[in-house]
XYZ file of C-alpha atoms in Angstrom:
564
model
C 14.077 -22.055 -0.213
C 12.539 -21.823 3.261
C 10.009 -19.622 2.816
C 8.761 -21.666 -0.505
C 8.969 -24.951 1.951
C 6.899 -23.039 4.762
C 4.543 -21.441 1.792
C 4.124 -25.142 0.259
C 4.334 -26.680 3.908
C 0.898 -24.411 4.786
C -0.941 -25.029 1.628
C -0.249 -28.687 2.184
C -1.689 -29.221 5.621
C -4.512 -26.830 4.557
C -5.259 -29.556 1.602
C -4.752 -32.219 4.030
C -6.943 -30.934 6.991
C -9.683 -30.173 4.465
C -9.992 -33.825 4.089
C -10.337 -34.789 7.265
C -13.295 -32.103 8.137
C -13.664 -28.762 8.369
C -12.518 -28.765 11.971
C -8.731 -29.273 11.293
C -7.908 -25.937 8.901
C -7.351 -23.398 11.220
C -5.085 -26.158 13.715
C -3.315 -26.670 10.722
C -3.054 -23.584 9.782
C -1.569 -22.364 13.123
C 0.576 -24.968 13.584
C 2.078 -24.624 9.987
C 3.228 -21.131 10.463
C 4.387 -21.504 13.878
C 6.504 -25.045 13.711
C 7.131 -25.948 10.399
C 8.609 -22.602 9.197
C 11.715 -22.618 11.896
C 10.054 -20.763 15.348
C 13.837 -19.340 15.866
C 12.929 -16.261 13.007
C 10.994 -14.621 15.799
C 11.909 -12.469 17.802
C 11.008 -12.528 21.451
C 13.133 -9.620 23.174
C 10.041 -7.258 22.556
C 7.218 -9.424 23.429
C 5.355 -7.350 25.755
C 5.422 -4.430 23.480
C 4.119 -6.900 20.454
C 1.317 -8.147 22.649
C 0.166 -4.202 23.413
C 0.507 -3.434 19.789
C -1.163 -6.718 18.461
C -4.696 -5.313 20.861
C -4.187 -2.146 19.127
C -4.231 -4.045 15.753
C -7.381 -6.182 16.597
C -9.348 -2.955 17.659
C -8.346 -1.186 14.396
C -8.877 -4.511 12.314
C -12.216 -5.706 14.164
C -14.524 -2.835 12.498
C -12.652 -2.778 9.154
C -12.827 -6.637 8.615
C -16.557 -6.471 8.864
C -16.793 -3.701 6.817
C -15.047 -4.628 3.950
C -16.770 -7.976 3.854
C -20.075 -6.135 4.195
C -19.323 -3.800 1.121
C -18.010 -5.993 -0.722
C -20.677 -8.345 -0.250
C -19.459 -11.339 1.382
C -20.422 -12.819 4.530
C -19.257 -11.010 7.249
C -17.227 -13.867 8.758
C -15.758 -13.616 5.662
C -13.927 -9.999 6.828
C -13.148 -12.329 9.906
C -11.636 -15.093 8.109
C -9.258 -13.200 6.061
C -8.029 -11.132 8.968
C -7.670 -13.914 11.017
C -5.426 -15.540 8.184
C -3.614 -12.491 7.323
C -2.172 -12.085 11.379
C -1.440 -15.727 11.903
C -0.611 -17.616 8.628
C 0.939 -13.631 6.174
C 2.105 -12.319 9.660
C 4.651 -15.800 10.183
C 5.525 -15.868 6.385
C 6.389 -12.653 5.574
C 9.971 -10.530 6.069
C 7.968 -7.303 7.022
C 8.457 -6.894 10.846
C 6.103 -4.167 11.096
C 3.231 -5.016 8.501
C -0.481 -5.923 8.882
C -2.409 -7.956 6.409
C -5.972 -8.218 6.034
C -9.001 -7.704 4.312
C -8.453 -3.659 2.159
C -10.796 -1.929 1.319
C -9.007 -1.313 -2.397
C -10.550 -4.964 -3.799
C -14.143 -4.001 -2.197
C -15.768 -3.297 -6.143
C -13.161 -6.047 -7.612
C -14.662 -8.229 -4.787
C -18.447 -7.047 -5.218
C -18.659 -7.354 -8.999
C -16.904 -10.657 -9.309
C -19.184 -11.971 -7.334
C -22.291 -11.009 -8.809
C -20.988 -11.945 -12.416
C -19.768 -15.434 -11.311
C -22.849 -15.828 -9.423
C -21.887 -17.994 -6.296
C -19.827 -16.820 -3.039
C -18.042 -20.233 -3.310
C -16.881 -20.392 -6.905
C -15.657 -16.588 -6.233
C -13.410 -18.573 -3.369
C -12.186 -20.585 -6.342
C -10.516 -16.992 -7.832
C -9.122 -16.256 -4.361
C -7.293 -19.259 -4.246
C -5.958 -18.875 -7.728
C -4.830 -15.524 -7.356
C -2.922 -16.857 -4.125
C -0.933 -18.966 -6.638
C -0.638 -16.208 -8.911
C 1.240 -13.964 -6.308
C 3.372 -17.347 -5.305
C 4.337 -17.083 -8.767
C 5.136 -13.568 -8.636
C 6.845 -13.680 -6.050
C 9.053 -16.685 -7.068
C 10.140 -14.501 -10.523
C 11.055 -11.195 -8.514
C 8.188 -8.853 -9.714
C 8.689 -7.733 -5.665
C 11.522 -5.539 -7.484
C 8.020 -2.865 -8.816
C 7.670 -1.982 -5.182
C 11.062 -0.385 -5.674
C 10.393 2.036 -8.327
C 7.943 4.296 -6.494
C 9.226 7.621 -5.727
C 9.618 8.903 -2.318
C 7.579 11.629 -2.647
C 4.546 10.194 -3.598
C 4.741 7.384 -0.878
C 4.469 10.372 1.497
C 1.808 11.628 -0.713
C 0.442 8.753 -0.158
C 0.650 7.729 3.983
C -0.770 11.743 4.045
C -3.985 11.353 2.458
C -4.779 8.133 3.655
C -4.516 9.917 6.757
C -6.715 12.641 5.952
C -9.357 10.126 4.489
C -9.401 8.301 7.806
C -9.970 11.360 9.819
C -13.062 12.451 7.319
C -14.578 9.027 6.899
C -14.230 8.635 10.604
C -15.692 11.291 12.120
C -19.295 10.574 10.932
C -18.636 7.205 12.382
C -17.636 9.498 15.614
C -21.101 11.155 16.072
C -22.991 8.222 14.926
C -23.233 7.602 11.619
C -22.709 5.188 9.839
C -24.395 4.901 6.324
C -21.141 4.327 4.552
C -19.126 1.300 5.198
C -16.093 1.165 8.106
C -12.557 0.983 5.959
C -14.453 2.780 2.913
C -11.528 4.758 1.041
C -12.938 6.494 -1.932
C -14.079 9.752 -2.336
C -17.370 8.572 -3.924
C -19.710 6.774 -1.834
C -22.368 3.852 -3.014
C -25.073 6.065 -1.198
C -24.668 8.862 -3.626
C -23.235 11.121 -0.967
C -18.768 11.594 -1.007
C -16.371 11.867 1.590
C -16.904 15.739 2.087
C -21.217 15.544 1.599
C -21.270 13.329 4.230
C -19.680 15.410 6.544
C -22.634 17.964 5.558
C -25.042 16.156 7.372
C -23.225 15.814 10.633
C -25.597 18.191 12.184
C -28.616 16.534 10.460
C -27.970 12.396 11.057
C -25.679 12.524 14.247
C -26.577 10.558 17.524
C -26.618 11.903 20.537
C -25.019 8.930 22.612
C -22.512 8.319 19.592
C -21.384 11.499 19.679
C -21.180 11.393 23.867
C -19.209 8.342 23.216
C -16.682 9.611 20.566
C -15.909 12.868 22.893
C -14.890 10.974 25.891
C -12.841 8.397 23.591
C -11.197 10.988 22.206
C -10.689 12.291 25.660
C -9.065 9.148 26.786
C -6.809 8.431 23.469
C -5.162 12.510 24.094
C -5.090 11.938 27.506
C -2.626 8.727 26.893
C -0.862 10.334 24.773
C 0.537 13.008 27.363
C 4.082 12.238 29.181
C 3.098 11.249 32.629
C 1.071 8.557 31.203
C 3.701 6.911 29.400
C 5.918 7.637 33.001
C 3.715 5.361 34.584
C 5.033 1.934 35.236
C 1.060 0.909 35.566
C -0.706 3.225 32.813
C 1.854 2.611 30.676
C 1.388 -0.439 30.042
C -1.948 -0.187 29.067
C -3.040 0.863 25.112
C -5.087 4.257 25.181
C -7.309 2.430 22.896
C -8.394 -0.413 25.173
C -9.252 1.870 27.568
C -11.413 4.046 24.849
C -13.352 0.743 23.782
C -13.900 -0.342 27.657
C -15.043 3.132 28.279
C -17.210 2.957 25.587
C -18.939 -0.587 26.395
C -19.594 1.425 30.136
C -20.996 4.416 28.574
C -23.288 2.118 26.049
C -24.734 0.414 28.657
C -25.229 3.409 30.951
C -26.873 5.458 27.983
C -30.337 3.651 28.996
C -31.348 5.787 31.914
C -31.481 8.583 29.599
C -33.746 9.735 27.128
C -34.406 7.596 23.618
C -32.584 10.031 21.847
C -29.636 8.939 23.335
C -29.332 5.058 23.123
C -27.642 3.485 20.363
C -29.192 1.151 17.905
C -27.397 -2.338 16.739
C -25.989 0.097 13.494
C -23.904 1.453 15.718
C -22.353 -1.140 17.008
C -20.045 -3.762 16.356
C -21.821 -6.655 14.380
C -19.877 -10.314 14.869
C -21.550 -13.064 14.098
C -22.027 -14.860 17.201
C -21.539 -18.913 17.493
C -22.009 -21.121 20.891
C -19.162 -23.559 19.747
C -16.213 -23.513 17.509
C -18.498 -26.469 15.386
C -20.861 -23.687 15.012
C -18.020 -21.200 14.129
C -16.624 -24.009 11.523
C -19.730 -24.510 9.984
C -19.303 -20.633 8.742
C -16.798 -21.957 6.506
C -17.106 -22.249 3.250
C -14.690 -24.633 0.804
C -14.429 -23.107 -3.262
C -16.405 -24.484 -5.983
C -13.511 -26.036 -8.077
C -16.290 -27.324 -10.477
C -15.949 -23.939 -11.676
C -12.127 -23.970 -12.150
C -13.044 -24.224 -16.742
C -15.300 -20.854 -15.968
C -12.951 -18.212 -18.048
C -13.902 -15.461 -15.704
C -12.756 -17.571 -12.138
C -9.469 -17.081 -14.290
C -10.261 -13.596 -15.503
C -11.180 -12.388 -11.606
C -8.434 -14.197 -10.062
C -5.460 -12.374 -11.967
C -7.238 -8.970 -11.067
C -7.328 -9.776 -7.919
C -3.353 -11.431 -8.037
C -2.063 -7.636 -9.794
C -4.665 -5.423 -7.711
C -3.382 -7.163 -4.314
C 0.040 -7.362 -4.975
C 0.220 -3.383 -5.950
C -1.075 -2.432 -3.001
C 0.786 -4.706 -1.244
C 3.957 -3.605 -2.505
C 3.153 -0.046 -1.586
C 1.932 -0.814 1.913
C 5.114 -2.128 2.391
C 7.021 0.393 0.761
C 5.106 3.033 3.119
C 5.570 0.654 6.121
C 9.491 0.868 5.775
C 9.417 4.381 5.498
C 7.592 4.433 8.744
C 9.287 1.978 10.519
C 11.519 3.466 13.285
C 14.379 0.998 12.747
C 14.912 2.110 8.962
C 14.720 -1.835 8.225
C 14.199 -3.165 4.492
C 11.081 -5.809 3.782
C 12.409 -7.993 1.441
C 9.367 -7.517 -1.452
C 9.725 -10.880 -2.845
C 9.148 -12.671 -0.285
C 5.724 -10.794 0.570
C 4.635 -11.633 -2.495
C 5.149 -15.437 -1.677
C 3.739 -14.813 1.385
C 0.602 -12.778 1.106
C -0.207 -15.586 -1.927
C 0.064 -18.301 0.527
C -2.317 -15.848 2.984
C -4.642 -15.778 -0.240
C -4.994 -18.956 -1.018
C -5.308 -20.535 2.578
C -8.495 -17.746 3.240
C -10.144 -18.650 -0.154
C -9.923 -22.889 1.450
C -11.642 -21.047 4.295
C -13.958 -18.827 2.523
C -12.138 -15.561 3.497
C -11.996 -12.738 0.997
C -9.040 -11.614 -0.958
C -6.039 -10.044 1.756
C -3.206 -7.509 0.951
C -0.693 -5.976 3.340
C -2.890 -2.706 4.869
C -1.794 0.930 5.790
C -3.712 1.568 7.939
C -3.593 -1.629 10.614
C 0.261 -1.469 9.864
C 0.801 2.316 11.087
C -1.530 1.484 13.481
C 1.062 -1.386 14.162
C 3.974 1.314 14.038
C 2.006 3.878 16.761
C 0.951 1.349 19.308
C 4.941 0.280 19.826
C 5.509 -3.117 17.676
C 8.737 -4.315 17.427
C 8.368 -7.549 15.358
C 6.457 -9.403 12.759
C 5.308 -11.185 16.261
C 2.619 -8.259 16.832
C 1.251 -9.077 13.547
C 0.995 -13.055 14.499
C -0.832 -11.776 18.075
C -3.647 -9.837 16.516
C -4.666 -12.386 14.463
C -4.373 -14.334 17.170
C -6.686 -12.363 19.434
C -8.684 -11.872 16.532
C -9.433 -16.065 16.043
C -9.929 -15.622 19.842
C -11.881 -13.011 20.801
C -14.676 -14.243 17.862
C -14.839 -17.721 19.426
C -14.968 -16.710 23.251
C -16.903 -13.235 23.318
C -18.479 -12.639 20.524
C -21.389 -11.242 22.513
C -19.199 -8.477 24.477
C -17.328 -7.169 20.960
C -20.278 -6.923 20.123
C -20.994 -4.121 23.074
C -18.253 -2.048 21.395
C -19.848 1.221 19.703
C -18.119 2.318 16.348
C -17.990 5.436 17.885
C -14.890 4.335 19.968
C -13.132 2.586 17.641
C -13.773 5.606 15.192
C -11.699 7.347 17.638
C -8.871 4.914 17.591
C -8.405 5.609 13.502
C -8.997 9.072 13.980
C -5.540 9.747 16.149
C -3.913 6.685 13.848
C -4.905 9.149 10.800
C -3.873 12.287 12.287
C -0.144 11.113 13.251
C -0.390 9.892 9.510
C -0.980 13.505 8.247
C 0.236 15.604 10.487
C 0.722 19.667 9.681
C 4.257 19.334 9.747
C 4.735 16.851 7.096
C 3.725 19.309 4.363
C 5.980 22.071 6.059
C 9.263 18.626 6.043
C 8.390 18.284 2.293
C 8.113 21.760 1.516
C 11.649 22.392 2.640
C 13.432 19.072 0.519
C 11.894 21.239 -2.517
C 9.666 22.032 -5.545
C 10.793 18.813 -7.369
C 9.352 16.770 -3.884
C 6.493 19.135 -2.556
C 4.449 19.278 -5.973
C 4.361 15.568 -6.510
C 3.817 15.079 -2.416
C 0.547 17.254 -2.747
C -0.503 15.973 -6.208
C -0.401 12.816 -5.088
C -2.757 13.968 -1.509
C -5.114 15.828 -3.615
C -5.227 12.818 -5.896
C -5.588 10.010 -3.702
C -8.281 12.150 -1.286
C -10.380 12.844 -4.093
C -10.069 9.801 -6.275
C -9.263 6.086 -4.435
C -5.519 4.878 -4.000
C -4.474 3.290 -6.955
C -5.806 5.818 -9.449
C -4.224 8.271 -6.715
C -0.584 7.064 -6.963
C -1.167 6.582 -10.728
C -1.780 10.373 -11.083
C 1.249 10.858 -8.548
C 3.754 8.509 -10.251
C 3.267 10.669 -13.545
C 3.381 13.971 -12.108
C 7.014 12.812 -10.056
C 7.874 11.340 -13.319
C 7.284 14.738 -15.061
C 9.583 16.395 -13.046
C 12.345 13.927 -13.182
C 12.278 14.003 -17.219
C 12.454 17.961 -16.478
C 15.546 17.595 -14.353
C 17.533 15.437 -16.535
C 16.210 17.853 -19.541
C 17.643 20.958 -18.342
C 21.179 20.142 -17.165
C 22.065 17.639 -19.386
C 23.777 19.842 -22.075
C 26.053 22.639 -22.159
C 26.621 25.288 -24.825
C 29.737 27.445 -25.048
C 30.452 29.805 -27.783
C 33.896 31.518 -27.681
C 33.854 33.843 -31.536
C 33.807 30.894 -33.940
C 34.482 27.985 -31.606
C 31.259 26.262 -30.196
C 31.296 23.230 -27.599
C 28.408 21.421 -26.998
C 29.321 18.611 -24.242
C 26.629 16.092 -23.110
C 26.986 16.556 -18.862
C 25.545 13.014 -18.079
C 23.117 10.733 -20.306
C 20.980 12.393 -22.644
C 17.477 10.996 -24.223
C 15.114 11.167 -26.999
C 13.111 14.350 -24.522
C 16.682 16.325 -24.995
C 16.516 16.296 -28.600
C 14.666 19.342 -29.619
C 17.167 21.385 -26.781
C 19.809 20.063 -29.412
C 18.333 20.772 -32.383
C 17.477 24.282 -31.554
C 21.307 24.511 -30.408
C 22.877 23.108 -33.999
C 20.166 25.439 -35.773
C 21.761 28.505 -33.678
C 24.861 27.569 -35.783
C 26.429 30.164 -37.870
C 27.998 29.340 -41.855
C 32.193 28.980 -41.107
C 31.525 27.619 -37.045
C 33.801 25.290 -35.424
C 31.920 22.566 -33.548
C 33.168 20.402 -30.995
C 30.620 17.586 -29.356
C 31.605 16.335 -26.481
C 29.525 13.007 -25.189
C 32.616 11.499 -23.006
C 30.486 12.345 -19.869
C 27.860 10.295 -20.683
C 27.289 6.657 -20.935
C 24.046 5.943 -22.109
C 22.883 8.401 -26.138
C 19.918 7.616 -26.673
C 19.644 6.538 -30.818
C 17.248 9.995 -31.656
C 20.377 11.895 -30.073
C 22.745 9.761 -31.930
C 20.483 10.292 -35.488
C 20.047 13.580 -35.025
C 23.893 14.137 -34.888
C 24.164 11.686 -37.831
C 21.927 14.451 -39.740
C 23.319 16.970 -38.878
C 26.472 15.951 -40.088
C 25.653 15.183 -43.120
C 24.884 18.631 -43.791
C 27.400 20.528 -42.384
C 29.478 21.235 -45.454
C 26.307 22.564 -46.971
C 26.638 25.486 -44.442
C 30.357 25.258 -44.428
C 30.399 24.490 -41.091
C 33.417 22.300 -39.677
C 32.216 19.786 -37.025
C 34.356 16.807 -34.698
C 32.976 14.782 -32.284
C 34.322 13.121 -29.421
C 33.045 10.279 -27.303
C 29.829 10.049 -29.260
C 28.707 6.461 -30.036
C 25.216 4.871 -30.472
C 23.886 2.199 -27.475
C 22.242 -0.820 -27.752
C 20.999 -1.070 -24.130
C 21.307 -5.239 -23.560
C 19.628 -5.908 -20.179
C 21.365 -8.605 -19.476
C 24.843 -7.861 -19.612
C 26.662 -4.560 -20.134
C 25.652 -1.890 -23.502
C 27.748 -2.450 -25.972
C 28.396 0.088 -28.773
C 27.121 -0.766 -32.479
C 28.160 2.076 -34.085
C 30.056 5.865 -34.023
C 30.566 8.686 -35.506
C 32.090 8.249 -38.758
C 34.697 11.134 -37.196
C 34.042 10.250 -33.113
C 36.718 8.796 -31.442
């Protein structure tokens, strides 16, 4: 009941402030998730490491906010908006310690063609808002639970291509170019090139300075990675990836003594829309169209958007656990509530559609955080850093922050993952790759679709071969059921009562088993009806037909005329 009274507490004041002017949302906003919803769930033992890790956050978040809003073609303080509101208002909400919310780059087409068949940016807001209300309601019945059901294998699968898609997507950004969008995940780009005919024209497109840049970056980020770094009381302190970006902004600026070919033009760098007062920054805003709230496809986009962010939401989180160091458990339901609450506060604001992200919250995981408090600090620098210095983020090159995702993508898919999986087995490593392959060369959802079936193949494969035993001894033949047997185990048993021979003894035995699934059940029924044709002499024991009853325990509805 707290988290639906801090949920309905933020969309309250959010109502309220929008009243009074456009000036009081973000107040609000702020001082909704930090007062109203009970300041003694954080956790301020690791504060210094959540402050480190939140500046890790903004400099992964900062490029990928504008990039998403760019390709899906929204303002760009659009990006900024929903970032800002997934740190601050998701980040307080939400039971995940260790997860990052924001803008992903999975809605990008959803985003794009909604808004060019609705026609207006701010009746698209309208579907933003509804879908926020949408996962509120999703969360309120359970449907968290789905998160549950993926299998391990392919949520490795998973964390291991999106870390080889960062490192290839990345490194053009490394040497300078950047045709494609920043946080672009697919294999097929809108430019007609994909994610491995892009790196084909490296040698052709790259820049000079960019590519200066990215080598000393990378420099610095392996450099801070080594022990006597992290010994220092000083260095230590310090994220490897500030010191990449300030190294960067140096470099930048001292790339004009040299030759043309080496400066960078304003594609290469960050691009923040710049405002000389927080009235200028408000008047950014933009409030939904609810005019448009009879238009059938404001409904039809917002519960794409509700299922779409709340899939991916439920496996960034299911990833995120998996990752986090402290083995702790995010309680799905209540992400649900509160990334709908994060969706429907950015579409008052004019932000675009927000799920829980991989990649900011591994980046999360790498940098040190401890608490959902790291989470609340980036967006915090993020609402920050666009009002103060707009002017000097915008000095940062991609090429740096490039970098930064690079090394959070390789400690995502590192070599000796695939050696880990290879040694839990066939049954793991096959799905585990599938899954890779699938996700590298398709996008994510259609990549975990493709995974999901292929884990589920070898599950019904598992259960198919040891779930029967056959013992002849002369005349006497036992078939027992080992555990619960379904309608994919029925031609095993067929082909067993056809190996049958005229004056058998047969002895089923199903007391191992507590679920038969009816074809098993009817195919025994048969079979039994035709055993004195073949004067064949049959008893069965423990056999029974299920009606499975969700609700409360199966209860049998009929046996055997001879089971016991």
């Amino acid at each position: 009941m707290l988290l639906i009274d801090g949920c309905y507490a933020c969309i309250l004041a959010l109502l309220t402030s929008s009243i009074r002017g456009y000036g009081s949302p973000f107040r609000y906003m702020i001082y909704t998730s930090f007062f109203l919803y009970n300041m003694k769930n954080f956790n301020f033992k690791y504060i210094k490491s959540d402050i480190s890790s939140g500046l890790v956050v903004f400099l992964v978040a900062l490029p990928l906010c504008l990039g998403v809003a760019l390709a899906s073609g929204a303002p760009l303080i659009a990006g900024v908006i929903a970032g800002i509101v997934g740190g601050i208002v998701v980040g307080a909400l939400s039971g995940s310690q260790l997860g990052v919310s924001g803008p992903a780059a999975g809605l990008t087409v959803i985003v794009l063609n909604a808004i060019t068949e609705i026609g207006s940016y701010d009746s698209f807001l309208l579907s933003v808002v509804l879908a926020g209300f949408i996962q509120i309601i999703f969360g309120a019945v359970k449907a968290g639970v789905i998160g549950y059901y993926f299998p391990s294998s392919v949520i490795k699968g998973m964390l291991t291509a999106i870390g080889i898609i960062i490192i290839l997507k990345q490194i053009p950004h490394a040497m300078g170019i950047d045709l494609d969008y920043e946080g672009d995940e697919s294999f097929f780009q809108r430019d007609g090139q994909n994610t491995f005919s892009e790196l084909g024209r490296l040698t052709e497109l790259f820049n000079e300075g960019a590519l200066m840049i990215g080598l000393v970056s990378l420099s610095i980020m392996i450099m801070w990675e080594q022990p006597f770094i992290k010994r220092s009381t000083v260095l230590g302190m310090i994220p490897g990836a500030l010191v990449a970006v300030i190294a960067g902004i140096i470099l930048n600026n001292g790339l004009t003594v040299l030759p043309s070919f080496f400066h960078l033009e304003s594609s290469h760098l960050v691009s923040l829309p710049v405002t000389n007062s927080v009235g200028d920054f408000v008047n950014l805003f933009q409030i939904p169209n609810f005019s448009a709230i009879t238009n059938p496809i404001i409904w039809k986009t917002a519960v794409v958007i509700a299922i779409i962010a709340s899939l991916e939401t439920l496996l960034s989180v299911e990833a995120t656990d998996k990752l986090d160091p402290d083995s702790r458990i995010t309680p799905t339901n209540r992400e649900l509530l509160a990334q709908g609450a994060g969706n429907v506060v950015a579409g008052f604001l004019g932000g675009i559609p927000l799920t829980q992200v991989i990649v900011r919250s591994s980046a999360n995981i790498q940098a040190g955080g401890k608490t959902n408090l790291a989470t609340i600090f980036h967006g915090l620098i993020l609402l920050i850093c666009t009002l103060a210095i707009p002017n000097i983020l915008n000095q940062i090159p991609l090429a740096s922050l490039a970098i930064v995702l690079i090394m959070v993508g390789y400690k995502l898919a590192k070599p000796s993952i695939f050696k880990d999986v290879f040694k839990e087995g066939q049954d793991q490593f096959v799905p585990f790759v599938v899954t890779v392959l699938a996700v590298v060369f398709t996008d994510l959802l259609t990549g975990i679709g493709i995974g999901v079936f292929v884990a589920m193949l070898y599950i019904l494969y598992t259960n198919y071969k040891g779930s029967m035993s056959f013992l002849r001894d002369g005349k006497n033949v036992l078939i027992q059921f080992n555990k619960d047997v379904f309608y994919f185990n029925k031609s095993e048993l067929k082909l067993k009562l056809l190996s049958l021979e005229e004056g058998d003894y047969l002895f089923v035995d199903g007391t191992k088993a507590s679920f038969i699934d009816h074809d098993i059940y009817l195919t025994l029924e048969e079979f039994q009806k035709e055993v004195k044709k073949r004067n064949i002499e049959v008893e069965f024991k423990g056999i029974s037909r299920k009606k499975i009853n969700y609700r409360k325990s199966n209860a049998n509805i009929s046996k055997t005329p001879t089971g016991e």
